[in-house]
Amino acid sequence: MREKYPSITCLSKQLHRIVNGESNIQKLDDQWRTIVLVRLPNEIQTEKEPDKFWTLIKEFETGQFIDLAEFALSVLSLPHSNASCERVFSKINCIKTKSRNRLITSTVSATVITSECLKKKNGNCISFQPTKLMFDSMTYTSLYISSASNKTELNKNKTVININEEEEIFLLED
């Protein structure tokens, strides 16, 4: 890879929101060119996971590659796709239909969280057994909001519902 990309100047210029200014671009490029000349500990050389590798480089005792490591970790954190966000928006559009347009945000949020929880446990809405507390929490005022006074009252009555011993769903949070 080093032969193909002897400099990272082009990449750092493309990611100008991560790298500010020409001096920082030059500093990154200097560190990129220098890192191959330094004898790194075996622990770093054998690390296969990119995020762990760059974290080890960042924590390297001399501290001479901190900027390069932070740049690499920032690049690794960039989403390669927005498909997961789009799926959530699609799910919200299915929940908040024209006939259910008065659902408050916390109810929509709780519905999405419940759906994800069921999917994670390979469950479905047919086999799911809600608790008594869950049923008791499903009142008109907790699902729909008609005025600011109701919203104030709603904030006083936030509820935590246990799905099972391991997981909880926090309802009525804004």
mmCIF file of C-alpha atoms in Angstrom:
data_model
loop_
_atom_site.group_PDB
_atom_site.id
_atom_site.type_symbol
_atom_site.label_atom_id
_atom_site.label_comp_id
_atom_site.label_asym_id
_atom_site.label_seq_id
_atom_site.Cartn_x
_atom_site.Cartn_y
_atom_site.Cartn_z
ATOM 1 C CA MET A 1 0.000 0.000 0.000
ATOM 2 C CA ARG A 2 2.853 2.336 0.807
ATOM 3 C CA GLU A 3 4.153 2.092 -2.795
ATOM 4 C CA LYS A 4 0.774 3.070 -4.194
ATOM 5 C CA TYR A 5 0.184 5.887 -1.671
ATOM 6 C CA PRO A 6 3.540 7.366 -0.600
ATOM 7 C CA SER A 7 1.719 10.493 0.605
ATOM 8 C CA ILE A 8 -1.652 11.062 2.242
ATOM 9 C CA THR A 9 -1.866 14.704 1.238
ATOM 10 C CA CYS A 10 -4.593 14.067 -1.351
ATOM 11 C CA LEU A 11 -6.706 12.142 1.147
ATOM 12 C CA SER A 12 -6.287 14.721 3.891
ATOM 13 C CA LYS A 13 -7.238 17.522 1.480
ATOM 14 C CA GLN A 14 -10.414 15.624 0.552
ATOM 15 C CA LEU A 15 -11.301 15.365 4.241
ATOM 16 C CA HIS A 16 -10.850 19.037 5.050
ATOM 17 C CA ARG A 17 -13.397 18.875 7.872
ATOM 18 C CA ILE A 18 -11.146 16.441 9.718
ATOM 19 C CA VAL A 19 -7.853 18.189 8.901
ATOM 20 C CA ASN A 20 -7.669 21.949 9.327
ATOM 21 C CA GLY A 21 -5.045 23.964 7.499
ATOM 22 C CA GLU A 22 -1.997 23.296 5.366
ATOM 23 C CA SER A 23 0.321 22.968 8.366
ATOM 24 C CA ASN A 24 -1.747 20.077 9.737
ATOM 25 C CA ILE A 25 -1.824 18.414 6.311
ATOM 26 C CA GLN A 26 1.959 18.647 6.145
ATOM 27 C CA LYS A 27 2.285 17.324 9.705
ATOM 28 C CA LEU A 28 0.100 14.318 8.836
ATOM 29 C CA ASP A 29 2.082 13.642 5.685
ATOM 30 C CA ASP A 30 5.363 13.820 7.614
ATOM 31 C CA GLN A 31 4.057 11.335 10.179
ATOM 32 C CA TRP A 32 2.773 9.055 7.375
ATOM 33 C CA ARG A 33 6.205 9.006 5.746
ATOM 34 C CA THR A 34 8.051 8.551 9.062
ATOM 35 C CA ILE A 35 5.986 5.730 10.552
ATOM 36 C CA VAL A 36 7.559 3.124 8.233
ATOM 37 C CA LEU A 37 11.035 4.095 9.453
ATOM 38 C CA VAL A 38 10.259 3.533 13.143
ATOM 39 C CA ARG A 39 10.596 0.137 14.783
ATOM 40 C CA LEU A 40 7.170 -0.498 16.278
ATOM 41 C CA PRO A 41 6.609 -3.035 19.063
ATOM 42 C CA ASN A 42 5.504 -6.498 17.978
ATOM 43 C CA GLU A 43 2.108 -5.924 19.624
ATOM 44 C CA ILE A 44 1.404 -3.071 17.204
ATOM 45 C CA GLN A 45 2.870 -4.806 14.139
ATOM 46 C CA THR A 46 0.726 -7.915 14.594
ATOM 47 C CA GLU A 47 -2.572 -6.121 15.283
ATOM 48 C CA LYS A 48 -5.071 -6.959 12.526
ATOM 49 C CA GLU A 49 -8.015 -4.733 13.523
ATOM 50 C CA PRO A 50 -7.536 -1.221 12.055
ATOM 51 C CA ASP A 51 -9.184 0.627 14.950
ATOM 52 C CA LYS A 52 -7.102 -1.218 17.547
ATOM 53 C CA PHE A 53 -3.950 -0.728 15.455
ATOM 54 C CA TRP A 54 -4.411 3.044 15.270
ATOM 55 C CA THR A 55 -5.329 3.229 18.954
ATOM 56 C CA LEU A 56 -2.053 1.472 19.782
ATOM 57 C CA ILE A 57 -0.201 3.886 17.473
ATOM 58 C CA LYS A 58 -1.875 6.804 19.263
ATOM 59 C CA GLU A 59 -0.739 5.417 22.625
ATOM 60 C CA PHE A 60 2.781 4.641 21.326
ATOM 61 C CA GLU A 61 5.315 5.748 23.925
ATOM 62 C CA THR A 62 7.039 8.440 21.856
ATOM 63 C CA GLY A 63 3.766 10.143 20.935
ATOM 64 C CA GLN A 64 5.163 11.140 17.554
ATOM 65 C CA PHE A 65 2.212 9.750 15.571
ATOM 66 C CA ILE A 66 -0.711 11.129 17.576
ATOM 67 C CA ASP A 67 -1.987 13.363 14.755
ATOM 68 C CA LEU A 68 -1.798 10.553 12.211
ATOM 69 C CA ALA A 69 -3.549 8.123 14.567
ATOM 70 C CA GLU A 70 -6.329 10.611 15.360
ATOM 71 C CA PHE A 71 -6.779 11.270 11.637
ATOM 72 C CA ALA A 72 -6.967 7.530 10.896
ATOM 73 C CA LEU A 73 -9.449 6.932 13.729
ATOM 74 C CA SER A 74 -11.578 9.836 12.487
ATOM 75 C CA VAL A 75 -11.577 8.404 8.969
ATOM 76 C CA LEU A 76 -12.506 4.971 10.334
ATOM 77 C CA SER A 77 -15.451 6.497 12.192
ATOM 78 C CA LEU A 78 -17.001 7.893 9.004
ATOM 79 C CA PRO A 79 -20.091 5.910 8.050
ATOM 80 C CA HIS A 80 -19.674 3.939 4.867
ATOM 81 C CA SER A 81 -23.415 3.923 4.348
ATOM 82 C CA ASN A 82 -26.542 5.544 5.716
ATOM 83 C CA ALA A 83 -28.667 2.427 5.203
ATOM 84 C CA SER A 84 -29.216 1.840 8.923
ATOM 85 C CA CYS A 85 -30.457 5.419 9.392
ATOM 86 C CA GLU A 86 -32.711 5.055 6.380
ATOM 87 C CA ARG A 87 -34.173 1.846 7.841
ATOM 88 C CA VAL A 88 -35.016 3.669 11.077
ATOM 89 C CA PHE A 89 -36.660 6.536 9.174
ATOM 90 C CA SER A 90 -38.627 4.022 7.123
ATOM 91 C CA LYS A 91 -39.764 2.289 10.303
ATOM 92 C CA ILE A 92 -40.813 5.647 11.789
ATOM 93 C CA ASN A 93 -42.796 6.449 8.631
ATOM 94 C CA CYS A 94 -44.611 3.120 8.992
ATOM 95 C CA ILE A 95 -45.396 3.861 12.649
ATOM 96 C CA LYS A 96 -46.431 7.496 12.292
ATOM 97 C CA THR A 97 -49.099 7.228 9.625
ATOM 98 C CA LYS A 98 -51.784 9.759 8.735
ATOM 99 C CA SER A 99 -54.204 8.155 11.189
ATOM 100 C CA ARG A 100 -51.558 8.054 13.946
ATOM 101 C CA ASN A 101 -50.042 11.493 13.397
ATOM 102 C CA ARG A 102 -50.663 12.635 16.976
ATOM 103 C CA LEU A 103 -48.323 10.083 18.536
ATOM 104 C CA ILE A 104 -45.771 11.861 20.680
ATOM 105 C CA THR A 105 -42.068 11.449 19.982
ATOM 106 C CA SER A 106 -41.418 9.294 23.029
ATOM 107 C CA THR A 107 -44.130 6.827 21.960
ATOM 108 C CA VAL A 108 -42.699 6.569 18.455
ATOM 109 C CA SER A 109 -39.222 6.159 19.933
ATOM 110 C CA ALA A 110 -40.390 3.444 22.318
ATOM 111 C CA THR A 111 -42.125 1.634 19.447
ATOM 112 C CA VAL A 112 -38.921 1.631 17.390
ATOM 113 C CA ILE A 113 -36.871 0.458 20.394
ATOM 114 C CA THR A 114 -39.369 -2.312 21.118
ATOM 115 C CA SER A 115 -39.271 -3.426 17.504
ATOM 116 C CA GLU A 116 -35.456 -3.555 17.557
ATOM 117 C CA CYS A 117 -35.503 -5.433 20.864
ATOM 118 C CA LEU A 118 -37.899 -8.028 19.473
ATOM 119 C CA LYS A 119 -35.802 -8.419 16.334
ATOM 120 C CA LYS A 120 -32.645 -8.859 18.431
ATOM 121 C CA LYS A 121 -34.272 -11.647 20.433
ATOM 122 C CA ASN A 122 -35.696 -13.305 17.296
ATOM 123 C CA GLY A 123 -39.152 -12.621 18.635
ATOM 124 C CA ASN A 124 -42.240 -11.168 17.053
ATOM 125 C CA CYS A 125 -45.400 -9.364 18.045
ATOM 126 C CA ILE A 126 -47.317 -12.654 18.252
ATOM 127 C CA SER A 127 -45.055 -14.382 20.782
ATOM 128 C CA PHE A 128 -44.268 -11.249 22.835
ATOM 129 C CA GLN A 129 -45.904 -11.217 26.286
ATOM 130 C CA PRO A 130 -46.256 -7.685 27.710
ATOM 131 C CA THR A 131 -46.220 -7.290 31.475
ATOM 132 C CA LYS A 132 -49.015 -5.754 33.540
ATOM 133 C CA LEU A 133 -46.904 -2.632 34.007
ATOM 134 C CA MET A 134 -46.622 -2.293 30.232
ATOM 135 C CA PHE A 135 -50.396 -2.510 29.818
ATOM 136 C CA ASP A 136 -50.982 -0.069 32.669
ATOM 137 C CA SER A 137 -48.567 2.414 31.067
ATOM 138 C CA MET A 138 -50.484 2.495 27.783
ATOM 139 C CA THR A 139 -52.956 5.262 28.498
ATOM 140 C CA TYR A 140 -54.243 7.946 26.195
ATOM 141 C CA THR A 141 -52.126 10.632 27.875
ATOM 142 C CA SER A 142 -48.958 8.570 27.675
ATOM 143 C CA LEU A 143 -49.425 7.762 23.975
ATOM 144 C CA TYR A 144 -50.929 10.983 22.637
ATOM 145 C CA ILE A 145 -50.506 14.574 23.614
ATOM 146 C CA SER A 146 -53.071 17.282 23.068
ATOM 147 C CA SER A 147 -51.707 20.275 24.962
ATOM 148 C CA ALA A 148 -48.673 21.688 26.727
ATOM 149 C CA SER A 149 -50.207 20.965 30.140
ATOM 150 C CA ASN A 150 -50.395 17.275 29.303
ATOM 151 C CA LYS A 151 -46.756 17.348 28.245
ATOM 152 C CA THR A 152 -45.764 18.812 31.616
ATOM 153 C CA GLU A 153 -47.742 16.096 33.361
ATOM 154 C CA LEU A 154 -46.167 13.496 31.092
ATOM 155 C CA ASN A 155 -42.644 14.520 32.045
ATOM 156 C CA LYS A 156 -43.471 13.897 35.713
ATOM 157 C CA ASN A 157 -44.492 10.305 34.983
ATOM 158 C CA LYS A 158 -41.539 8.804 33.132
ATOM 159 C CA THR A 159 -41.576 5.047 33.339
ATOM 160 C CA VAL A 160 -38.998 2.296 32.981
ATOM 161 C CA ILE A 161 -40.417 -0.962 31.706
ATOM 162 C CA ASN A 162 -38.461 -4.193 32.029
ATOM 163 C CA ILE A 163 -38.663 -6.433 28.970
ATOM 164 C CA ASN A 164 -36.820 -9.090 30.959
ATOM 165 C CA GLU A 165 -34.097 -9.090 33.583
ATOM 166 C CA GLU A 166 -31.434 -7.968 31.081
ATOM 167 C CA GLU A 167 -33.092 -5.171 29.157
ATOM 168 C CA GLU A 168 -35.272 -2.194 29.882
ATOM 169 C CA ILE A 169 -37.203 0.141 27.659
ATOM 170 C CA PHE A 170 -37.428 3.715 28.817
ATOM 171 C CA LEU A 171 -40.812 5.097 27.953
ATOM 172 C CA LEU A 172 -41.944 8.677 27.949
ATOM 173 C CA GLU A 173 -38.484 10.192 27.539
ATOM 174 C CA ASP A 174 -38.069 13.306 25.423
#
